[in-house]
Coordinates of N, CA and C and ligand atoms in Angstrom, one line a residue:
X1 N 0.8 -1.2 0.0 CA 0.0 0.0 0.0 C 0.9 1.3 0.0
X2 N 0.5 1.8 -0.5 CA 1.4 3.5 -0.9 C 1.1 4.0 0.9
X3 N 2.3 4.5 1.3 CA 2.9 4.7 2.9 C 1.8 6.0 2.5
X4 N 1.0 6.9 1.6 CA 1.0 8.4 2.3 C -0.7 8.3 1.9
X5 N -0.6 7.6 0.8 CA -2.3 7.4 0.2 C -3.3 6.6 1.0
X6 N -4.4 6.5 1.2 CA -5.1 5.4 1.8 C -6.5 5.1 1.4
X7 N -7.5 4.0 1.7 CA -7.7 3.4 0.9 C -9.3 4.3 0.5
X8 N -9.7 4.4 -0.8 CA -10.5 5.7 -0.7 C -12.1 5.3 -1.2
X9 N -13.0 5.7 -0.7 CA -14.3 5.2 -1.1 C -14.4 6.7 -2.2
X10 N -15.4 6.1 -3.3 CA -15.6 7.1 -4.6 C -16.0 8.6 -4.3
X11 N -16.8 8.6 -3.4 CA -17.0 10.2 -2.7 C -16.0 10.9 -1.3
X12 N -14.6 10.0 -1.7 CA -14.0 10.5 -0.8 C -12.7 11.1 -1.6
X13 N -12.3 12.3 -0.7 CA -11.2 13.1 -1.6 C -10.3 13.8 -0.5
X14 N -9.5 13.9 -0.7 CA -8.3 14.4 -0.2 C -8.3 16.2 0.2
X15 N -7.8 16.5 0.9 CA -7.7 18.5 0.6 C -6.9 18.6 0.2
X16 N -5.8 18.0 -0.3 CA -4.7 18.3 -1.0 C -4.1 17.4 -1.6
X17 N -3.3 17.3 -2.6 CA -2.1 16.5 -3.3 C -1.5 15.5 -2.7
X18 N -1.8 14.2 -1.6 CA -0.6 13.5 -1.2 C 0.6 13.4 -1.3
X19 N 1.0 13.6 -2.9 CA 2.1 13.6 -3.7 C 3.1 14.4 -3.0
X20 N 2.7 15.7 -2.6 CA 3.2 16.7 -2.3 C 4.0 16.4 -0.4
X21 N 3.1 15.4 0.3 CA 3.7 14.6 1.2 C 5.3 14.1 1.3
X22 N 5.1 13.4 -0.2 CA 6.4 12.4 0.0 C 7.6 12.7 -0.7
X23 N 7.5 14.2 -1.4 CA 8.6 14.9 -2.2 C 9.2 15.7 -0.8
X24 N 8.9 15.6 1.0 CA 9.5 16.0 1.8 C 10.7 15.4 2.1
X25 N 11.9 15.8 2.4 CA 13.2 15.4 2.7 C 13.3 15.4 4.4
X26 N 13.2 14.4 4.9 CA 13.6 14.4 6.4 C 14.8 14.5 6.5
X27 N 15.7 14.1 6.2 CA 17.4 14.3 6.3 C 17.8 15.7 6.4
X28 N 16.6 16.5 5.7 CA 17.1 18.1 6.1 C 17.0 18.4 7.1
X29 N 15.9 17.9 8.1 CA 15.6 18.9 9.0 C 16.4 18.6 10.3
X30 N 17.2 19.4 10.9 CA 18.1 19.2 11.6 C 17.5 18.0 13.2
X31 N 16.5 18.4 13.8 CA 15.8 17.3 14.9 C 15.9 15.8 14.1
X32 N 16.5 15.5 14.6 CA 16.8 14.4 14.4 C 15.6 13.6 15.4
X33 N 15.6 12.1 14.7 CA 13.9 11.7 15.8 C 14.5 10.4 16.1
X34 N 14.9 10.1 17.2 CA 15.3 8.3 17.6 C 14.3 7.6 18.3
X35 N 14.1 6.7 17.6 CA 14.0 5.9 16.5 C 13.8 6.9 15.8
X36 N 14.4 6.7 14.0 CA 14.0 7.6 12.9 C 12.9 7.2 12.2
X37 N 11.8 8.1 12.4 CA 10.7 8.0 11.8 C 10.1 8.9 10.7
X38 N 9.5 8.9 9.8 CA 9.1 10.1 9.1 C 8.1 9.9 8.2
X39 N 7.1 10.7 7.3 CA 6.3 10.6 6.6 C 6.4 9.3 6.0
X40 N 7.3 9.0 5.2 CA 7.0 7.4 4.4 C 7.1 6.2 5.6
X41 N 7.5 6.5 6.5 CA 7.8 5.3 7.6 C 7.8 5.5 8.9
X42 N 6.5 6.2 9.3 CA 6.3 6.8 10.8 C 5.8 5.4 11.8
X43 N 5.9 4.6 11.5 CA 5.8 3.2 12.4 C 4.8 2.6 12.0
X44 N 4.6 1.5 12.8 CA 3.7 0.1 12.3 C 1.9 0.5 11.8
X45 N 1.6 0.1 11.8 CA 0.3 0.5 11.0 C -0.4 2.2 11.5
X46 N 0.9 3.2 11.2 CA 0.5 4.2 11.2 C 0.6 5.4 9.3
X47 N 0.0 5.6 9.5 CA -0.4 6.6 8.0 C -0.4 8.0 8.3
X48 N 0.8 8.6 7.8 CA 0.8 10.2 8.1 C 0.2 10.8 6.6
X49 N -1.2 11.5 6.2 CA -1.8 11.9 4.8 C -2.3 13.2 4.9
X50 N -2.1 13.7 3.7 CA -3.7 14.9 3.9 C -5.2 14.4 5.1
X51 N -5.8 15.2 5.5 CA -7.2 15.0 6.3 C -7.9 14.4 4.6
X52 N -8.7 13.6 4.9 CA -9.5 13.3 3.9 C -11.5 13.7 4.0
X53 N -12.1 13.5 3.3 CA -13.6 14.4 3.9 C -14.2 13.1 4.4
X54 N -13.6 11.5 4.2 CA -14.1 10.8 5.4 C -13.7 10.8 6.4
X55 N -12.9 11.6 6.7 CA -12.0 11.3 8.1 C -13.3 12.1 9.4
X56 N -14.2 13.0 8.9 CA -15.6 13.0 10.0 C -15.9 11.8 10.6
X57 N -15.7 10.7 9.8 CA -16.2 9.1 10.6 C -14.9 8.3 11.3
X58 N -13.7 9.1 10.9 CA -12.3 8.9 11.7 C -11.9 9.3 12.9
X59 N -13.0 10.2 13.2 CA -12.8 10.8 14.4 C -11.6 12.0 14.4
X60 N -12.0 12.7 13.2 CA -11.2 14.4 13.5 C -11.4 15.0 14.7
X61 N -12.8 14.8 14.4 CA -13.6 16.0 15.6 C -13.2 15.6 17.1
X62 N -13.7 14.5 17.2 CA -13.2 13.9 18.6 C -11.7 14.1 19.0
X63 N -10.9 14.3 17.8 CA -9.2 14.0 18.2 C -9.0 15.7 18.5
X64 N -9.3 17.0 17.5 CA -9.5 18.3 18.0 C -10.0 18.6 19.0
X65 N -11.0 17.9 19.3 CA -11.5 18.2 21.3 C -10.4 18.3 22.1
X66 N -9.4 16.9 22.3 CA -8.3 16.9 22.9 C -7.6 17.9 22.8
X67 N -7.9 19.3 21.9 CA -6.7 20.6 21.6 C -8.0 21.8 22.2
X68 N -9.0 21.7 22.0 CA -10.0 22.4 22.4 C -11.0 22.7 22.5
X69 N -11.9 23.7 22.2 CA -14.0 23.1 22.3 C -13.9 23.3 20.7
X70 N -14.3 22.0 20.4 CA -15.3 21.6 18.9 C -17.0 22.2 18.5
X71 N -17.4 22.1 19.9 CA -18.8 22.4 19.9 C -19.5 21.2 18.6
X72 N -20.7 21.4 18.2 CA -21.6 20.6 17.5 C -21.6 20.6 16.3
X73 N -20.7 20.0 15.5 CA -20.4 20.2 13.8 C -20.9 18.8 13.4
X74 N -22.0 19.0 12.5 CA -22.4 17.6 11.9 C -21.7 17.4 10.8
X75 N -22.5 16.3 9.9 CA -21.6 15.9 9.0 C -21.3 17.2 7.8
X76 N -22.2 17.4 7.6 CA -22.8 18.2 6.1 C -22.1 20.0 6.7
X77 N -22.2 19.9 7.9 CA -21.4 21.0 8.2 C -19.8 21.1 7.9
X78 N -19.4 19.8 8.5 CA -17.9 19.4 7.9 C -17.3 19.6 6.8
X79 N -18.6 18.6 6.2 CA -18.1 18.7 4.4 C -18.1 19.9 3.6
X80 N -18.9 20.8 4.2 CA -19.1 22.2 3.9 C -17.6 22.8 4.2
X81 N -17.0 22.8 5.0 CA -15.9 23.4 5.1 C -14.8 22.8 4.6
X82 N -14.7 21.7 4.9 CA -13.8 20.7 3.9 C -13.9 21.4 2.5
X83 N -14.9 21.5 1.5 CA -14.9 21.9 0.7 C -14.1 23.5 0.0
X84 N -14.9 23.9 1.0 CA -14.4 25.9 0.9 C -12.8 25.9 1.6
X85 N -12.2 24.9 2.5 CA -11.2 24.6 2.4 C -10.1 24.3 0.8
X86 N -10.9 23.6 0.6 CA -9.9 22.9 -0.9 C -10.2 23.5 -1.8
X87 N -11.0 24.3 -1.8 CA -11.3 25.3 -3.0 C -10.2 26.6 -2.7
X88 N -9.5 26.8 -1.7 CA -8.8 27.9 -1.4 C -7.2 27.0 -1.6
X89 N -7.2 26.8 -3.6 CA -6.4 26.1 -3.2 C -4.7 26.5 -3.1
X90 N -3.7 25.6 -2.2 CA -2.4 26.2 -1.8 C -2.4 26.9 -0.2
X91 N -3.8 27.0 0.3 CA -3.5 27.3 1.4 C -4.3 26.6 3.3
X92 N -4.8 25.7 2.5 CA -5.3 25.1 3.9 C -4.4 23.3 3.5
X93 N -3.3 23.0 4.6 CA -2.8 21.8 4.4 C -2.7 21.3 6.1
X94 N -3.8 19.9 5.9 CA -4.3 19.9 7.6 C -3.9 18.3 7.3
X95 N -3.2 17.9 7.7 CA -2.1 16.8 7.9 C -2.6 16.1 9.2
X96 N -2.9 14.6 8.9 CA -3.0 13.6 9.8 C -2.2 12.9 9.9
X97 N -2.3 11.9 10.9 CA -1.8 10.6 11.4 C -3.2 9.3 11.6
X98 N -2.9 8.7 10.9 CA -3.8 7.6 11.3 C -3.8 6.0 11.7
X99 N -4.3 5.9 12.4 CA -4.1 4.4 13.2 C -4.3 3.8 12.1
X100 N -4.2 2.7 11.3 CA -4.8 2.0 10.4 C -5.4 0.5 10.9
X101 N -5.0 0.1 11.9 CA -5.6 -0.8 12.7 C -6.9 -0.5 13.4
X102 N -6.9 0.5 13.8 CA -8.4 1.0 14.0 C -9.4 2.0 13.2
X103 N -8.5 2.4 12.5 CA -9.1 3.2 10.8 C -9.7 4.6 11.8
X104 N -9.1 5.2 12.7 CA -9.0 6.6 13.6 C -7.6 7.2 13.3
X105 N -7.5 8.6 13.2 CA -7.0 9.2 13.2 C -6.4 9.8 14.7
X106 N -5.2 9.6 14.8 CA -4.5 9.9 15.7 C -4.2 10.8 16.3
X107 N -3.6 11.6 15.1 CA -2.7 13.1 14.9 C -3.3 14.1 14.5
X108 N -3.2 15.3 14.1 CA -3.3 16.7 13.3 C -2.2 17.7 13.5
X109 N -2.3 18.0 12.6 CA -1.3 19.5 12.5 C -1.7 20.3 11.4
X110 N -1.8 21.6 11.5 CA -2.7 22.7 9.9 C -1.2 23.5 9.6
X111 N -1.4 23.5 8.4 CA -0.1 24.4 7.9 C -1.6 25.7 7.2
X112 N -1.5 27.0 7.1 CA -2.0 27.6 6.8 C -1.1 28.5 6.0
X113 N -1.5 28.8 4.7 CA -0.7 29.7 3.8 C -1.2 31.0 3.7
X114 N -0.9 32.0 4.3 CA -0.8 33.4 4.0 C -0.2 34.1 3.0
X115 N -1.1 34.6 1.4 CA -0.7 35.2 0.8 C -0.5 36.9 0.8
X116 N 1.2 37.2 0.6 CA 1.0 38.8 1.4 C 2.0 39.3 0.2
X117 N 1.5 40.7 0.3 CA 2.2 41.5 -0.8 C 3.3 41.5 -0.2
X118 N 4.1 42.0 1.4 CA 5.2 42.2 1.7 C 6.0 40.9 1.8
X119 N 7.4 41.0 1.9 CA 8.3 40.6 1.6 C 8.4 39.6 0.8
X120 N 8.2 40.8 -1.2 CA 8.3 39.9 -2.2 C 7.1 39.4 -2.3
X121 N 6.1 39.3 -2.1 CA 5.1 38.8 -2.4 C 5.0 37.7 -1.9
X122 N 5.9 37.2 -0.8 CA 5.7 36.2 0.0 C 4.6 35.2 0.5
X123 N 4.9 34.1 0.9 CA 3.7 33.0 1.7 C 4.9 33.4 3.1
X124 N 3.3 33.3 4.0 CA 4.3 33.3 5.8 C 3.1 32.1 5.9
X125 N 4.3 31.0 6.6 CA 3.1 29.7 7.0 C 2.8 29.9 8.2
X126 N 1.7 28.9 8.9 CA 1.1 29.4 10.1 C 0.7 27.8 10.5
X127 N 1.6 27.6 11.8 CA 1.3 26.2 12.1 C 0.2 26.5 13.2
X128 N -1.1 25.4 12.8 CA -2.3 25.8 13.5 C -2.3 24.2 14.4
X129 N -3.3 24.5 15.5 CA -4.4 22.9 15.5 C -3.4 21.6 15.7
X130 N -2.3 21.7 16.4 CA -1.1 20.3 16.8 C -2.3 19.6 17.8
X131 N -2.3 18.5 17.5 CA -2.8 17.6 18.5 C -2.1 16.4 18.3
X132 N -1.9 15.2 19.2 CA -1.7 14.3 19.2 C -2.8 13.1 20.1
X133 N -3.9 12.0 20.1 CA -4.5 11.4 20.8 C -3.7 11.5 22.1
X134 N -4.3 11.2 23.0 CA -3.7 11.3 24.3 C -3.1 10.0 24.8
X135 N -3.7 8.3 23.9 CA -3.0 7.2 23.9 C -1.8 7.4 23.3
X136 N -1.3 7.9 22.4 CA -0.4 7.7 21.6 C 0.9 9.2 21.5
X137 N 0.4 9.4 22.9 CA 1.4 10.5 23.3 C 2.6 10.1 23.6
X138 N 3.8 11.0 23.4 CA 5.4 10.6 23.8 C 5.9 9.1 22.7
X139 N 5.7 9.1 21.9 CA 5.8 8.6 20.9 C 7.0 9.0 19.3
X140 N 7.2 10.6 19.7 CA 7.5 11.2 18.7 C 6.4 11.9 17.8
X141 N 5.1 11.3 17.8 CA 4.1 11.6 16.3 C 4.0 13.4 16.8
X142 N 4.3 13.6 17.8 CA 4.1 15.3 18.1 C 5.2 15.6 17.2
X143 N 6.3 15.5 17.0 CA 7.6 16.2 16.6 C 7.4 15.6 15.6
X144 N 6.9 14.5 14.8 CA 6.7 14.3 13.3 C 6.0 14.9 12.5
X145 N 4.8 15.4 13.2 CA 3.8 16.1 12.5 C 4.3 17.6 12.2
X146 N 4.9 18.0 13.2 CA 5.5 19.1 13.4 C 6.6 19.5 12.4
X147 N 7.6 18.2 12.3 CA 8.4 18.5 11.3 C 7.8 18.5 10.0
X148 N 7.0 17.5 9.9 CA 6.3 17.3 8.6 C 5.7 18.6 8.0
X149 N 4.7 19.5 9.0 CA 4.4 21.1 8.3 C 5.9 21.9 8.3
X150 N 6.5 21.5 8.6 CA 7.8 22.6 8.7 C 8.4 22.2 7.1
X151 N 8.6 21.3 7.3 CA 9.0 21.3 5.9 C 8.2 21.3 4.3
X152 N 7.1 21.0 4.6 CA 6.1 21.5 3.4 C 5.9 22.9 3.5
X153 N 6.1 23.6 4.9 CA 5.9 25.4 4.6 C 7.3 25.8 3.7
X154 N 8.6 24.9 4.1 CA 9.6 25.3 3.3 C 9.6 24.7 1.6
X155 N 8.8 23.9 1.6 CA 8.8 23.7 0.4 C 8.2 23.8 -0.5
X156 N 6.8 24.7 0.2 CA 5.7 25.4 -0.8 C 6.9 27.2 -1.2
X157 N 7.5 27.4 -0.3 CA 8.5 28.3 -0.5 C 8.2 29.3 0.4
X158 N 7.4 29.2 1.7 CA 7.1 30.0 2.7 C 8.3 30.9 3.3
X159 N 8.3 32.2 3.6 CA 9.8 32.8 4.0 C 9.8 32.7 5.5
X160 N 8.9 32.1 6.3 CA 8.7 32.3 8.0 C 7.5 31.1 7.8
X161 N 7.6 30.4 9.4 CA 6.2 30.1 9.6 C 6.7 30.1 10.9
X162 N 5.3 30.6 11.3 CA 5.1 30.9 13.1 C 3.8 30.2 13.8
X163 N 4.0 30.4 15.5 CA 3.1 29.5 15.9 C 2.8 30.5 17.3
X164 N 1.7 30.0 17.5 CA 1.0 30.1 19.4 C 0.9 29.3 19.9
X165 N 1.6 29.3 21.4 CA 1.7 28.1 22.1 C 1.3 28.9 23.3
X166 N 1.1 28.0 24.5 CA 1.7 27.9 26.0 C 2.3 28.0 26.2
X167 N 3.3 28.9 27.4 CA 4.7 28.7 27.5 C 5.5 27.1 27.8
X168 N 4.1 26.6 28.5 CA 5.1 25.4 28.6 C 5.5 24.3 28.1
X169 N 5.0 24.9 26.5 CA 5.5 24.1 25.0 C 6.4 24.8 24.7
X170 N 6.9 26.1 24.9 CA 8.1 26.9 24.1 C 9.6 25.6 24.1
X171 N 9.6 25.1 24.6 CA 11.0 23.6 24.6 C 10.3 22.7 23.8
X172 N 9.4 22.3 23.8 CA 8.7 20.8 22.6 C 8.8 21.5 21.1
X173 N 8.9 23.0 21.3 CA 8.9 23.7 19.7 C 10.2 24.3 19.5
X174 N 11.0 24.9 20.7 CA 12.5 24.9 20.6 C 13.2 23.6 19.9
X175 N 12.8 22.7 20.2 CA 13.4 21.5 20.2 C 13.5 21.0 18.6
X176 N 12.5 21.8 18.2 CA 11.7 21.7 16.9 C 12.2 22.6 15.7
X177 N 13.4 23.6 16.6 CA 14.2 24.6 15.7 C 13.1 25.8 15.6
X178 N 12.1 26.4 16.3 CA 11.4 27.5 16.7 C 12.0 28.4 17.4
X179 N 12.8 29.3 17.0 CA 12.9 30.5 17.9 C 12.5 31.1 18.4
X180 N 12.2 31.2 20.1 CA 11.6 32.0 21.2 C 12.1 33.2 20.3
X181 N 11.1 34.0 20.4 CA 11.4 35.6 19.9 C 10.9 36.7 20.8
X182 N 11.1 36.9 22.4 CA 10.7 37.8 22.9 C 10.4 39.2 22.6
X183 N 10.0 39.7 22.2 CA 10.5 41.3 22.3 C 9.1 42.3 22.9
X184 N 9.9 43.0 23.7 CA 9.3 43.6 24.5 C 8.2 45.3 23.7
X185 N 8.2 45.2 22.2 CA 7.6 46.0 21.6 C 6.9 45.4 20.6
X186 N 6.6 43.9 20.8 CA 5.7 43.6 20.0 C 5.1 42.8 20.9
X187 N 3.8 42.6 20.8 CA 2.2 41.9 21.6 C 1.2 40.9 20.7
X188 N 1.3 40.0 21.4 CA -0.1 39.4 20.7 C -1.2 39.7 21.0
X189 N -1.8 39.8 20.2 CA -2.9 40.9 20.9 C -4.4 40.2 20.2
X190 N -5.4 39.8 21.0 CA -6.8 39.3 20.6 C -8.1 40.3 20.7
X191 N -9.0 40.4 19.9 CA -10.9 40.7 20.4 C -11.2 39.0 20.4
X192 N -11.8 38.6 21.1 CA -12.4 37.0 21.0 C -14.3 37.5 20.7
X193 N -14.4 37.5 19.5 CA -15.8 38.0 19.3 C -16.8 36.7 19.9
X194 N -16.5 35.9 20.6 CA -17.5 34.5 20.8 C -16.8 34.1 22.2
X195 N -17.3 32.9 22.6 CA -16.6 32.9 23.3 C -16.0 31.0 23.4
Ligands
COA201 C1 2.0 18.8 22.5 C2 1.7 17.4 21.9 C3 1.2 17.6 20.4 C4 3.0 16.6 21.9 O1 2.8 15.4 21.2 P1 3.6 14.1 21.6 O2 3.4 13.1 20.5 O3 3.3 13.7 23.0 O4 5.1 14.7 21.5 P2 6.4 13.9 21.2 O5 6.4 12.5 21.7 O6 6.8 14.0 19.7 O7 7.5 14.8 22.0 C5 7.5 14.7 23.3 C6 8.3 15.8 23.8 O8 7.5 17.0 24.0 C7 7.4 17.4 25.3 N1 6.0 17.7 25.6 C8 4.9 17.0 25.1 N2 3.8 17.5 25.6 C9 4.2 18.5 26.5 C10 3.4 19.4 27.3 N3 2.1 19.4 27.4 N4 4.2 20.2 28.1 C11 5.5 20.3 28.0 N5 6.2 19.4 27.2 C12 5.6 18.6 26.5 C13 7.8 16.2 26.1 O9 8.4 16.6 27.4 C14 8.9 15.5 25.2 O10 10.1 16.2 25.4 P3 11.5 15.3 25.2 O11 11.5 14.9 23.7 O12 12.5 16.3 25.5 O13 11.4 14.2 26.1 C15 0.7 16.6 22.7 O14 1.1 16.6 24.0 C16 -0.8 17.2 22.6 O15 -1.5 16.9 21.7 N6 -1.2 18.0 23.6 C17 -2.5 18.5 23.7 C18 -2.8 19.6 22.6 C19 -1.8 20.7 22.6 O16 -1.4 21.3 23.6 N7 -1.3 21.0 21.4 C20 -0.3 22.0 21.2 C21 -1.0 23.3 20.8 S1 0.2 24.6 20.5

């Protein structure tokens, strides 16, 4: 079975290119992962792919809870977005892990593409949405998934990609080649129009 594809019912489709998965080079990225694992060969019946629009019955939603409130999205709502996702295309790449022994999804990580007139007309990527199941924690698949959008932001040709964390992830993303960037004249700054 092709390590990045998996097995597809007729109304099921990808949000992106798989292809574009396995033209990543792990040898570049300096983290090194012991045991070496990586997109073509992240361990025993595990599948690192694009989100697919059946993955609603794989348990996306349920595995995003574990990152924060999902609230009540049905199917047709999913698909709805899934769609206006993949229609915006080059810029929504929401990358799984999936158990294939239980046909659930494990993992997530969103690479988000920001098209911006400054610098050069640049993409700045935006790593969104890390989760890992909470059985299958300490594993590595946190730092694989991680590496895995780091290097598709570098190789869609992004000049930056940046993240929001907790501080007490600033080391699991250090570790990841993230530079803490304190500076005392710039703020993140939110309106939370919902709550
Ligand atoms: C953060 C998360 C993705 C890590 O996934 P994981 O598969 O357990 O991570 P890995 O096995 O690849 O890496 C483990 C390393 O990360 C560190 N780490 C993992 N979770 C951590 C946490 N909550 N706080 C501090 N460090 C953490 C571990 O200490 C370990 O460090 P080491 O390699 O120096 O021993 C996972 O804990 C998770 O899904 N958490 C809940 C959702 C969340 O907080 N997501 C991040 C949003 S920014």
């Amino acid at each position: 079975m092709d390590p990045v594809k998996h097995s597809t019912a007729p109304d099921d489709e990808p949000l992106f290119d798989p292809d574009v998965l396995k033209k990543l080079d792990f040898s570049q990225h300096s983290s090194k992962l012991n045991p070496s694992i990586s997109v073509m060969d992240p361990g025993p019946s595990l599948l690192v792919r694009p989100l697919y629009s059946s993955d609603y019955n794989k348990g996306i939603l349920e595995l995003l809870g574990q990152l924060t409130q999902v609230g009540y999205v049905d199917q047709e709502t999913f698909l709805k977005r899934f769609t206006a996702m993949k229609k915006c295309s080059g810029t929504y790449y929401v990358i799984v892990i999936e158990d294939t022994t239980i046909n659930k999804v494990v993992g997530a990580a969103t690479l988000v593409v920001e098209q911006k007139f400054v610098h050069d007309s640049g993409l700045r990527g935006l790593l969104e949405d890390v989760v890992i199941n909470d059985n299958y924690r300490g594993k590595q698949l946190g730092k694989l998934i991680v590496i895995t959008v780091c290097l598709l932001a570098e190789h869609i040709g992004c000049y930056k990609i940046t993240l929001n964390c907790k501080d007490k992830l600033i080391p699991f993303y250090q570790s990841l080649d993230f530079a803490f960037e304190p500076d005392q004249s710039n703020s993140c700054m939110t309106i939370r129009f919902s709550k």
